[in-house]
PDB file of C-alpha atoms in Angstrom:
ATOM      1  CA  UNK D   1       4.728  -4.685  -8.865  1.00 54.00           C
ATOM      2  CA  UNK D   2       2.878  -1.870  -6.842  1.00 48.00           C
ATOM      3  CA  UNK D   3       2.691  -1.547  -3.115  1.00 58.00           C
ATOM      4  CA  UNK D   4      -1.367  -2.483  -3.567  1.00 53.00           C
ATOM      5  CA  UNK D   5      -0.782  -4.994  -5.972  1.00 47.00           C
ATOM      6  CA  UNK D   6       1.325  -7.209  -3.618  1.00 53.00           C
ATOM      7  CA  UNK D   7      -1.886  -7.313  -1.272  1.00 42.00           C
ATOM      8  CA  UNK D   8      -4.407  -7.240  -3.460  1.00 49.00           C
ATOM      9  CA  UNK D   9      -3.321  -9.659  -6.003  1.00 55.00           C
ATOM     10  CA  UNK D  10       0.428 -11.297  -5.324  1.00 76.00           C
ATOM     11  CA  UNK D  11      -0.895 -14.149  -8.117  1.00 89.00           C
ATOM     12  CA  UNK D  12       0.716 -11.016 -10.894  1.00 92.00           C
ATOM     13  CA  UNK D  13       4.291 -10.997  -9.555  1.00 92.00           C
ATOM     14  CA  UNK D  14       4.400 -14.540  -8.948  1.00 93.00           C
ATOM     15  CA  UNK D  15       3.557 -15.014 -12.514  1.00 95.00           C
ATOM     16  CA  UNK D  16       6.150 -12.373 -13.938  1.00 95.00           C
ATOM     17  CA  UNK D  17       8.648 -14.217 -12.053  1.00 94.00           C
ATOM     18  CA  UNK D  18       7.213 -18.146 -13.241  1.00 95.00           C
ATOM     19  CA  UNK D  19       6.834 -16.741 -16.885  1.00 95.00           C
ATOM     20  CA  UNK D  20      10.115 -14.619 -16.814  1.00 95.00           C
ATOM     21  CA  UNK D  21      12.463 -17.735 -15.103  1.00 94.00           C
ATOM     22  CA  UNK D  22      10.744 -20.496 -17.330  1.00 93.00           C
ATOM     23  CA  UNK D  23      12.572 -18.421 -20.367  1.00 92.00           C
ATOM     24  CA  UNK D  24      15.560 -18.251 -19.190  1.00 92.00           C
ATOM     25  CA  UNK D  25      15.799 -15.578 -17.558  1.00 94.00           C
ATOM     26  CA  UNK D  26      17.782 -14.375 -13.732  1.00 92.00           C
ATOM     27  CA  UNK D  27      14.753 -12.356 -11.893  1.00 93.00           C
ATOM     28  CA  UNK D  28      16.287  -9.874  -8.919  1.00 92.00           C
ATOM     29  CA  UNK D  29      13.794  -8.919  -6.240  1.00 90.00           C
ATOM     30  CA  UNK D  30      15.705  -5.760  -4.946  1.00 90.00           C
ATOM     31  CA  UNK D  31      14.331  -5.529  -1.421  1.00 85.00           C
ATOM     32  CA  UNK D  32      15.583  -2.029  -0.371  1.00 88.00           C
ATOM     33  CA  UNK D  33      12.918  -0.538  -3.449  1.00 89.00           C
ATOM     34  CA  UNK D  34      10.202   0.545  -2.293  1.00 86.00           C
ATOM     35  CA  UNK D  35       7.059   2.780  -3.128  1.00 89.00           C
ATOM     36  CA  UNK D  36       7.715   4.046  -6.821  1.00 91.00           C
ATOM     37  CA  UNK D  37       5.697   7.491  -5.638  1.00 91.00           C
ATOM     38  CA  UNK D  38       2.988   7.629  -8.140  1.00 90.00           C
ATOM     39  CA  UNK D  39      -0.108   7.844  -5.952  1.00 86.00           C
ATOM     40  CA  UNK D  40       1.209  10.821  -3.719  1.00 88.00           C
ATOM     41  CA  UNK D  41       2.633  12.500  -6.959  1.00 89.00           C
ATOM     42  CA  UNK D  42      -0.926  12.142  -8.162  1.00 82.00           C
ATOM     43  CA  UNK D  43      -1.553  14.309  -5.086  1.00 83.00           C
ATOM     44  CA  UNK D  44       0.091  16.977  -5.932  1.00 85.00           C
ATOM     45  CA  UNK D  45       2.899  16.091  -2.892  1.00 88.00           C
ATOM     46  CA  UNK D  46       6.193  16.487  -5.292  1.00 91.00           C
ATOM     47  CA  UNK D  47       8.356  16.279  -2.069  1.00 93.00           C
ATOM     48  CA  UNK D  48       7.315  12.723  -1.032  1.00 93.00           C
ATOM     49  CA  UNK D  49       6.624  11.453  -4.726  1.00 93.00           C
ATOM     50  CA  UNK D  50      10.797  12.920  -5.329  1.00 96.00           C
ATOM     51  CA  UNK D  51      11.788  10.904  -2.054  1.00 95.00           C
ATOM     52  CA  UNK D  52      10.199   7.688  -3.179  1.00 94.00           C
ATOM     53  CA  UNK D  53      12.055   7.853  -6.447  1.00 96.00           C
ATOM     54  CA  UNK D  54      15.497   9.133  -4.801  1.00 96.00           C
ATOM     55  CA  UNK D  55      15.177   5.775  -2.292  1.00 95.00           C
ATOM     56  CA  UNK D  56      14.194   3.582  -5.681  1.00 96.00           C
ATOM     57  CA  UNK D  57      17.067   4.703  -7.434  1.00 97.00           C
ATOM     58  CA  UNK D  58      19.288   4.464  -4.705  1.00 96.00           C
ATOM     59  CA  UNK D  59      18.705   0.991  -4.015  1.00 95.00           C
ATOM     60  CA  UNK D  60      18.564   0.156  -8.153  1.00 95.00           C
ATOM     61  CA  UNK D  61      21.772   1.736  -8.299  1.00 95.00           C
ATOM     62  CA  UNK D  62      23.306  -0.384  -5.588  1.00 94.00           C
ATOM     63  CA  UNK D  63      22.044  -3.354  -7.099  1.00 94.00           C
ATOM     64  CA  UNK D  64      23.460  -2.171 -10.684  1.00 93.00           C
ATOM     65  CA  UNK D  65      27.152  -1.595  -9.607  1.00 92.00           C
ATOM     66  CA  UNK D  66      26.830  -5.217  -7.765  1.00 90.00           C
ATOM     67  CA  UNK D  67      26.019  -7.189 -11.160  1.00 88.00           C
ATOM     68  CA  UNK D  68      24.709  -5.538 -14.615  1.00 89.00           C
ATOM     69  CA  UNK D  69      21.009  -5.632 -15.597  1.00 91.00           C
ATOM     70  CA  UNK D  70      18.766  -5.987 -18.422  1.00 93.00           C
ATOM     71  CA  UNK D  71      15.690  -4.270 -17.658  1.00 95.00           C
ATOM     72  CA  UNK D  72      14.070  -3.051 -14.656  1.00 95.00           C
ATOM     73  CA  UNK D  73      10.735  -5.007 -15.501  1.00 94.00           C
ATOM     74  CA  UNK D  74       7.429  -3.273 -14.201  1.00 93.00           C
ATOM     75  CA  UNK D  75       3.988  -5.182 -14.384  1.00 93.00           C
ATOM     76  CA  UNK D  76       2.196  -2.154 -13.057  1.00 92.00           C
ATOM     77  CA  UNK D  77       1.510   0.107 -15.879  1.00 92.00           C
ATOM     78  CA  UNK D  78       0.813   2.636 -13.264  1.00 91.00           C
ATOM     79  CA  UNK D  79       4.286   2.316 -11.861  1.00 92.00           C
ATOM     80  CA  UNK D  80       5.862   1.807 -14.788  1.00 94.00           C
ATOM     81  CA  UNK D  81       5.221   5.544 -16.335  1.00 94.00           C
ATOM     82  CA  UNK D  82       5.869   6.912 -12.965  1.00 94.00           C
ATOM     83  CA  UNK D  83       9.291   4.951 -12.912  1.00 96.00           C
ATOM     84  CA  UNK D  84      10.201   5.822 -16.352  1.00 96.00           C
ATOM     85  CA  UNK D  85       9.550   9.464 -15.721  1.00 95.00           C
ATOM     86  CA  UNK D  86      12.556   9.265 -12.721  1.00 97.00           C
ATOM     87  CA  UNK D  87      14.847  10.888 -15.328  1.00 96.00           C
ATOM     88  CA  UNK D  88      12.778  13.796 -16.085  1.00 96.00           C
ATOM     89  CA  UNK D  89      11.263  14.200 -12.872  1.00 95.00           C
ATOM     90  CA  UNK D  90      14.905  14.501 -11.174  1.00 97.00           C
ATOM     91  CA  UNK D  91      16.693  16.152 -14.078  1.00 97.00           C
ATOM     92  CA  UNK D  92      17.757  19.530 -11.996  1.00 96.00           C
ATOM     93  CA  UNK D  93      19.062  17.481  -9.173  1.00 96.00           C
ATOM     94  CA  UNK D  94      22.401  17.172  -9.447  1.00 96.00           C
ATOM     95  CA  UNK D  95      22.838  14.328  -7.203  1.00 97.00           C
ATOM     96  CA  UNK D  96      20.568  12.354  -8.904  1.00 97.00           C
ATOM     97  CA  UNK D  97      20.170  13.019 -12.412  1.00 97.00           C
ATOM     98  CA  UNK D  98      22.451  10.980 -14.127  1.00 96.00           C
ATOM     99  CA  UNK D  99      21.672   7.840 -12.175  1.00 96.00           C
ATOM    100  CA  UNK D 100      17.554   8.606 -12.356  1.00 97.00           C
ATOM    101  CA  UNK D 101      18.025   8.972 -15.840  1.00 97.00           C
ATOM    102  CA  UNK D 102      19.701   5.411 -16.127  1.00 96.00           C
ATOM    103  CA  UNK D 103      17.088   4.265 -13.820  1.00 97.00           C
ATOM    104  CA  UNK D 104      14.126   5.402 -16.615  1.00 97.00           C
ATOM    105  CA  UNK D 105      16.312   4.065 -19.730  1.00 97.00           C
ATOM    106  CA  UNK D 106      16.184   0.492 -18.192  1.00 97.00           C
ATOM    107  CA  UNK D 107      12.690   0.140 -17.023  1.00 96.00           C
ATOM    108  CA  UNK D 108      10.025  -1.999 -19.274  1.00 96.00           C
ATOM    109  CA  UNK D 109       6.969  -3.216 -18.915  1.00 96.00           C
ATOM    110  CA  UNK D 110       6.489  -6.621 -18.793  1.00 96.00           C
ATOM    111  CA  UNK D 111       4.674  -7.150 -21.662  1.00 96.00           C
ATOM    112  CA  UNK D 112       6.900  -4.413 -23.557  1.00 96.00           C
ATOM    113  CA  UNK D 113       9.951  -6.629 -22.615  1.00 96.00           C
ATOM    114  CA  UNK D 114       8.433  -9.792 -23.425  1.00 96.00           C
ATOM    115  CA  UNK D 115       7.394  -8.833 -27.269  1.00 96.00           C
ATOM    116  CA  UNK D 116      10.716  -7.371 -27.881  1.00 95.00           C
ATOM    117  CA  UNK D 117      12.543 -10.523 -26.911  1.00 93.00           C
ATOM    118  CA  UNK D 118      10.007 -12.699 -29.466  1.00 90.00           C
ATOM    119  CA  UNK D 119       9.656 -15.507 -27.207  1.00 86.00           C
ATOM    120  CA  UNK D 120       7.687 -18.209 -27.479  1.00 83.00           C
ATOM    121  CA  UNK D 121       4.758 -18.250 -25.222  1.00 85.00           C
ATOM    122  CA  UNK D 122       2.477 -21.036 -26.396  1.00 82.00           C
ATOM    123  CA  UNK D 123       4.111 -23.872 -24.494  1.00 77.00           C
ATOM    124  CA  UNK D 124       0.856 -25.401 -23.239  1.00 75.00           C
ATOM    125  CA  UNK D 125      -2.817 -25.995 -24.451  1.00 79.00           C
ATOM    126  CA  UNK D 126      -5.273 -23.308 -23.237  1.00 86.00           C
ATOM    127  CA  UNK D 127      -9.000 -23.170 -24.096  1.00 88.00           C
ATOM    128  CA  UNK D 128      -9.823 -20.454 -27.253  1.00 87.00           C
ATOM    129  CA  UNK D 129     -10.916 -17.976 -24.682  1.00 95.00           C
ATOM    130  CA  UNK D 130     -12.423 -15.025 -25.630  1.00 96.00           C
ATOM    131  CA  UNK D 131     -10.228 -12.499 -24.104  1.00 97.00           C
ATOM    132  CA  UNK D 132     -11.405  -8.454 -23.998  1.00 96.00           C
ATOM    133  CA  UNK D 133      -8.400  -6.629 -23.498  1.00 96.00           C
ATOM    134  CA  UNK D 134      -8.628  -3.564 -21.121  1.00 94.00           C
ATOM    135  CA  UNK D 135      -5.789  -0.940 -21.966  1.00 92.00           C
ATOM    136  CA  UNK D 136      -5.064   0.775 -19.289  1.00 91.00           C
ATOM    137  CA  UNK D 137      -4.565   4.848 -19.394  1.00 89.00           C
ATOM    138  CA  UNK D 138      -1.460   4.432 -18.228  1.00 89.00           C
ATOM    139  CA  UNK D 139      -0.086   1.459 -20.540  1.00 91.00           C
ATOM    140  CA  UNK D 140      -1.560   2.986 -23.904  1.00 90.00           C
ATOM    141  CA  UNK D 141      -1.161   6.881 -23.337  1.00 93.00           C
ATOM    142  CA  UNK D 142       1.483   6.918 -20.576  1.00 91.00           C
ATOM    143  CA  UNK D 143       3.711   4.706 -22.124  1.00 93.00           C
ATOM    144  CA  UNK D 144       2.605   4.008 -25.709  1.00 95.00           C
ATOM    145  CA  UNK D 145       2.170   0.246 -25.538  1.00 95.00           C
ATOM    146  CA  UNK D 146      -0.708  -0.424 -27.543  1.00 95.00           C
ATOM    147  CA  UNK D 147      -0.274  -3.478 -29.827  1.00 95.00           C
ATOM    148  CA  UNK D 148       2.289  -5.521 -27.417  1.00 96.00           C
ATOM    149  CA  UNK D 149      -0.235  -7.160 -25.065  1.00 96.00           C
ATOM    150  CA  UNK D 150      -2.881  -7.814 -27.867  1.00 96.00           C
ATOM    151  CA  UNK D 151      -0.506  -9.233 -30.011  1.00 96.00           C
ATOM    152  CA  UNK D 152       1.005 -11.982 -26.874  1.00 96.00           C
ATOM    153  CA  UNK D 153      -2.350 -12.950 -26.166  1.00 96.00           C
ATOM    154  CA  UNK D 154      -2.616 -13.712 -29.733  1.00 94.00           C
ATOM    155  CA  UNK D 155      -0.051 -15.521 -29.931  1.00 93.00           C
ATOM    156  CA  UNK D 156      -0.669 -17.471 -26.781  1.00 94.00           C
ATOM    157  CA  UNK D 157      -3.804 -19.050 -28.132  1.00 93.00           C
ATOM    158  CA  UNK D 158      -6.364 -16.598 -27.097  1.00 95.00           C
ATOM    159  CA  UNK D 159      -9.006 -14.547 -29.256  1.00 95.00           C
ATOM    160  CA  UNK D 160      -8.306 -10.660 -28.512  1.00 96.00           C
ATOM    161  CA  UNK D 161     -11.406  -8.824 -29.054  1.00 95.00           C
ATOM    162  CA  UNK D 162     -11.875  -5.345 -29.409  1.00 89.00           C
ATOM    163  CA  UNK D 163     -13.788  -2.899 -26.958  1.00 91.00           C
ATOM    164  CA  UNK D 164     -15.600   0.035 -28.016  1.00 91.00           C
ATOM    165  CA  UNK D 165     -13.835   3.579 -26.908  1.00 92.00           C
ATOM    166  CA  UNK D 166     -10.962   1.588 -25.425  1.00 90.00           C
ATOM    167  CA  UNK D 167      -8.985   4.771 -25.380  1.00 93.00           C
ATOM    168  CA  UNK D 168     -10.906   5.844 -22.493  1.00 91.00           C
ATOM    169  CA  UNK D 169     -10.555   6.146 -19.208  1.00 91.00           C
ATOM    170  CA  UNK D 170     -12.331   2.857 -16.709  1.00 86.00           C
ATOM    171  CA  UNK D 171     -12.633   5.282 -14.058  1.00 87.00           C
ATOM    172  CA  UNK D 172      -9.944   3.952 -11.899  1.00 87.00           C
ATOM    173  CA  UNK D 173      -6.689   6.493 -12.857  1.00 80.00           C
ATOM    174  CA  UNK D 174      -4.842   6.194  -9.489  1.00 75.00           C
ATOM    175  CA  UNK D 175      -6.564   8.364  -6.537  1.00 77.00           C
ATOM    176  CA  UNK D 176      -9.330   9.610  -8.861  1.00 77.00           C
ATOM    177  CA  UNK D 177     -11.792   7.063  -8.455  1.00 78.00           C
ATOM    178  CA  UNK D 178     -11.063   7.667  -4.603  1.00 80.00           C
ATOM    179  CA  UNK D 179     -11.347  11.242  -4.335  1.00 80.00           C
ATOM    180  CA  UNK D 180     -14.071  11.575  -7.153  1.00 84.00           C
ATOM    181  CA  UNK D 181     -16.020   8.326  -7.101  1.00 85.00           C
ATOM    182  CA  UNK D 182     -19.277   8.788  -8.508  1.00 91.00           C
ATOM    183  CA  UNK D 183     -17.380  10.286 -12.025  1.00 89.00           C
ATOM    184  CA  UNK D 184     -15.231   7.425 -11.687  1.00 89.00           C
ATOM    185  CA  UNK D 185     -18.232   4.698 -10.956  1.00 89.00           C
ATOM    186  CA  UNK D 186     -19.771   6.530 -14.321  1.00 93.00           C
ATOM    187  CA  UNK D 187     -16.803   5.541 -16.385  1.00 93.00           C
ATOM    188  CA  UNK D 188     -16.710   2.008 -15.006  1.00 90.00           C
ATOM    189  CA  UNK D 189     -20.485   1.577 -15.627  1.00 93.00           C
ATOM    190  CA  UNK D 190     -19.413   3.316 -19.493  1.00 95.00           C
ATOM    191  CA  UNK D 191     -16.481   0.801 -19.748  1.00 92.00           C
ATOM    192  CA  UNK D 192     -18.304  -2.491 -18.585  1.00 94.00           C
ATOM    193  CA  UNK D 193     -21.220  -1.943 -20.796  1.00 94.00           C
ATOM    194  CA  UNK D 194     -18.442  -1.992 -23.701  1.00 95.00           C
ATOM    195  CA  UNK D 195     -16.587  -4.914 -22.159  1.00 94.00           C
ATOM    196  CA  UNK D 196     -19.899  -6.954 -22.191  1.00 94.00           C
ATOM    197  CA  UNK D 197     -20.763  -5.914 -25.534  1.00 93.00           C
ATOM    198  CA  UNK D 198     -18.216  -7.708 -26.724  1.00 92.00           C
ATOM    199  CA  UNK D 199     -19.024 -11.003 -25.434  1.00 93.00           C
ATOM    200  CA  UNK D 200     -16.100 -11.580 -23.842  1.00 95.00           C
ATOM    201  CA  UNK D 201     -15.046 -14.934 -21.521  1.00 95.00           C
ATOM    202  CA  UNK D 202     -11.920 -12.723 -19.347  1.00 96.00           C
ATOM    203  CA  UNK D 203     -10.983  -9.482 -19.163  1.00 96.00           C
ATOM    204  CA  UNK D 204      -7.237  -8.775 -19.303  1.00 96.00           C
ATOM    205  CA  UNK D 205      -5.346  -5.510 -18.189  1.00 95.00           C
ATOM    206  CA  UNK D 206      -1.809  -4.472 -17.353  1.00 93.00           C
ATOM    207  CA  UNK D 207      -2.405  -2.027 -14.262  1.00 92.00           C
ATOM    208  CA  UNK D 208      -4.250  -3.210 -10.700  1.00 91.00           C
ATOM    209  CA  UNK D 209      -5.974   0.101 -10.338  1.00 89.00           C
ATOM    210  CA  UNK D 210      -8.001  -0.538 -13.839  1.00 92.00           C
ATOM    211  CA  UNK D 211      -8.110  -4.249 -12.169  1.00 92.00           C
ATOM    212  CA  UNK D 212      -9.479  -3.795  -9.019  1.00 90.00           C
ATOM    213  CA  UNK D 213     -11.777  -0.598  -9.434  1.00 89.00           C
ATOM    214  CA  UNK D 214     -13.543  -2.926 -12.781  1.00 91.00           C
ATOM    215  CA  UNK D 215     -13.671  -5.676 -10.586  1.00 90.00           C
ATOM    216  CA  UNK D 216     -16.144  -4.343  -8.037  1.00 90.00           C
ATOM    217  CA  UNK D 217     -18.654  -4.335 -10.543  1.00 87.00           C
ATOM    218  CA  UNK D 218     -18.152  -6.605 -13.212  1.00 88.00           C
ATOM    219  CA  UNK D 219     -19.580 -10.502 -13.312  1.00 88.00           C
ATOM    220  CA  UNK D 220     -16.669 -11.520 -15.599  1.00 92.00           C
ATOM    221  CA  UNK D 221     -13.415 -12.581 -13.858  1.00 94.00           C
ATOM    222  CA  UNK D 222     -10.978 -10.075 -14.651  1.00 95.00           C
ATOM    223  CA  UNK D 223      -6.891 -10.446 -14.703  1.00 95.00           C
ATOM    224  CA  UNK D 224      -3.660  -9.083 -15.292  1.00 96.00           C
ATOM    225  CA  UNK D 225      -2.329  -9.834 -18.836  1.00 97.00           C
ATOM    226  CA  UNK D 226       0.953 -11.792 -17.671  1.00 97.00           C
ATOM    227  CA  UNK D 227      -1.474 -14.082 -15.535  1.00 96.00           C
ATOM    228  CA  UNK D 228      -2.512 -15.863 -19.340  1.00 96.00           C
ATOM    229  CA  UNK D 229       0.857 -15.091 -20.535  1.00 96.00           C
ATOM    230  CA  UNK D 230       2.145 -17.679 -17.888  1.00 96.00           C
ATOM    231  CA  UNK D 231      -0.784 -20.498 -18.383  1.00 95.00           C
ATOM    232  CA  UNK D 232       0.106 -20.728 -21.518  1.00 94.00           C
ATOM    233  CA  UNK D 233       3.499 -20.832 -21.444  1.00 93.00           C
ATOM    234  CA  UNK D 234       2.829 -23.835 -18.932  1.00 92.00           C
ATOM    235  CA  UNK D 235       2.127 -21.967 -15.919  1.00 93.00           C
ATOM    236  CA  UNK D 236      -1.127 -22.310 -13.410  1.00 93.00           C
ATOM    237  CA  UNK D 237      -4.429 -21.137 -14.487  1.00 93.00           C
ATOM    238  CA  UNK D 238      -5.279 -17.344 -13.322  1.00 94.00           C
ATOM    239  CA  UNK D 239      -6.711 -17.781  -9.619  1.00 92.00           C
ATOM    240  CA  UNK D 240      -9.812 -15.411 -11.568  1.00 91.00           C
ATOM    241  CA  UNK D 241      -9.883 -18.702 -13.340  1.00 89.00           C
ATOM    242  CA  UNK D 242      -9.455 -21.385 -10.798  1.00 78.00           C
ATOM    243  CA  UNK D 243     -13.262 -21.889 -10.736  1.00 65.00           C
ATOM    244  CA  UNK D 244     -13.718 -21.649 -14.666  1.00 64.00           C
ATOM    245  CA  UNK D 245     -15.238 -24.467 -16.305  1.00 61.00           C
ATOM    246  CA  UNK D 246     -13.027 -23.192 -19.015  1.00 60.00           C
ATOM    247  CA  UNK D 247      -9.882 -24.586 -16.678  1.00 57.00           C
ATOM    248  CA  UNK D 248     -10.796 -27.778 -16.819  1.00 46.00           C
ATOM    249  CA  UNK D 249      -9.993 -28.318 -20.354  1.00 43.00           C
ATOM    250  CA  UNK D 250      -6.272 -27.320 -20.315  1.00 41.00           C
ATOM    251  CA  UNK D 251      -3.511 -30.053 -20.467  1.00 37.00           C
ATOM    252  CA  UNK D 252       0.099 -29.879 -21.424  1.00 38.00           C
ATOM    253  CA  UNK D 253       1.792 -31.246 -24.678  1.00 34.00           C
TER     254      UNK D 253
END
């Protein structure tokens, strides 16, 4: 998860861990990882964004040659292209080339590992929500994972609608909507109006920038896809949800 999603909203890697555990799987938390660089490599500052990735990979590494690893799972889509870009970004150093390289090969996205490994994710009774799927920049362009997330929710019980333009920008797109906020606030106002169009009871998105910087403006609860990936697999409601009349309704098999 990113360094502002564990403060703004820890409820997303709590349920990556709940959802990924309850299948099965061994989650690591490698402690030593820190920053994945992408906001000051937005900036333009190559030397810190290099030295957040050199410290990442360093302490992946170590955690590699301790015990082997699946995936490096992201749930930030925002991190996720910045940490899959290691290889490339790092490919003249020859300290660290091979190993960023092997550091980009393993990472996923959540919802890109979770499709691939087909499991089953309707384990408890949800409401029919009406869900309006957000793709983030990041997630769709950055990384190419398009039909993934609309196809779990699916699967999970809830009705994926589509939104108007969705291949465009919310506004948010890391330290843009901070350095040029009243373009940014434009997009937002562009990408609600589509959202509500559609009627929607949630919005779902894979990236806490597009998250947050809807948030501030929308009347809808908004939350990360993995958050109704892990109610219905029998997980707690969203805490976007906690105050939904919709919650009242679910029960267990």
């Amino acid at each position: 998860g990113s360094c502002a999603q564990q403060v703004l909203a820890p409820s997303i890697n709590q349920a990556t861990v709940r959802l990924l555990t309850r299948h099965g799987y061994d989650v690591v938390i490698v402690p030593d990882a820190t920053c994945c660089g992408a906001l000051v490599h937005h900036l333009g500052n190559e030397h810190a964004a290099l030295a957040c990735a050199r410290r990442n990979i360093d302490a992946w590494t170590r955690e590699l040659e301790r015990e082997p690893l699946d995936a490096l799972i992201t749930n930030a889509s925002g991190c996720g292209t910045m940490v899959k870009d290691y290889g490339f970004m790092l490919r003249l150093d020859p300290a660290y080339a091979e190993r960023a390289r092997r550091i980009s090969a393993l990472a996923r996205d959540v919802c890109e590992y979770v499709a691939a490994a087909g499991l089953n994710l309707r384990r408890a009774t949800v409401p029919p929500l009406r869900v309006a799927y957000q793709g983030a920049c990041s997630l769709q362009h950055g990384q190419r994972i398009r039909r993934q997330p609309r196809d779990l929710l699916e699967g999970a019980g809830f009705t994926v609608l589509d939104i108007a333009e969705d291949h465009l920008c919310c506004g948010s797109a890391g330290t843009y909507s901070i350095l040029q906020p009243a373009l940014a606030n434009r997009l937002r106002a562009r990408k609600l109006a589509h959202i509500a169009t559609s009627a929607p009871d949630v919005v779902a998105s894979g990236n806490i920038g597009c998250i947050s910087h809807l948030a501030q403006d929308c009347s809808l609860p908004i939350v990360h896809t993995v958050e109704l990936l892990d109610w219905a697999s029998g997980g707690p409601a969203p805490p976007a949800l906690a105050t939904s009349p919709f919650t009242a309704t679910r029960s267990k098999p």
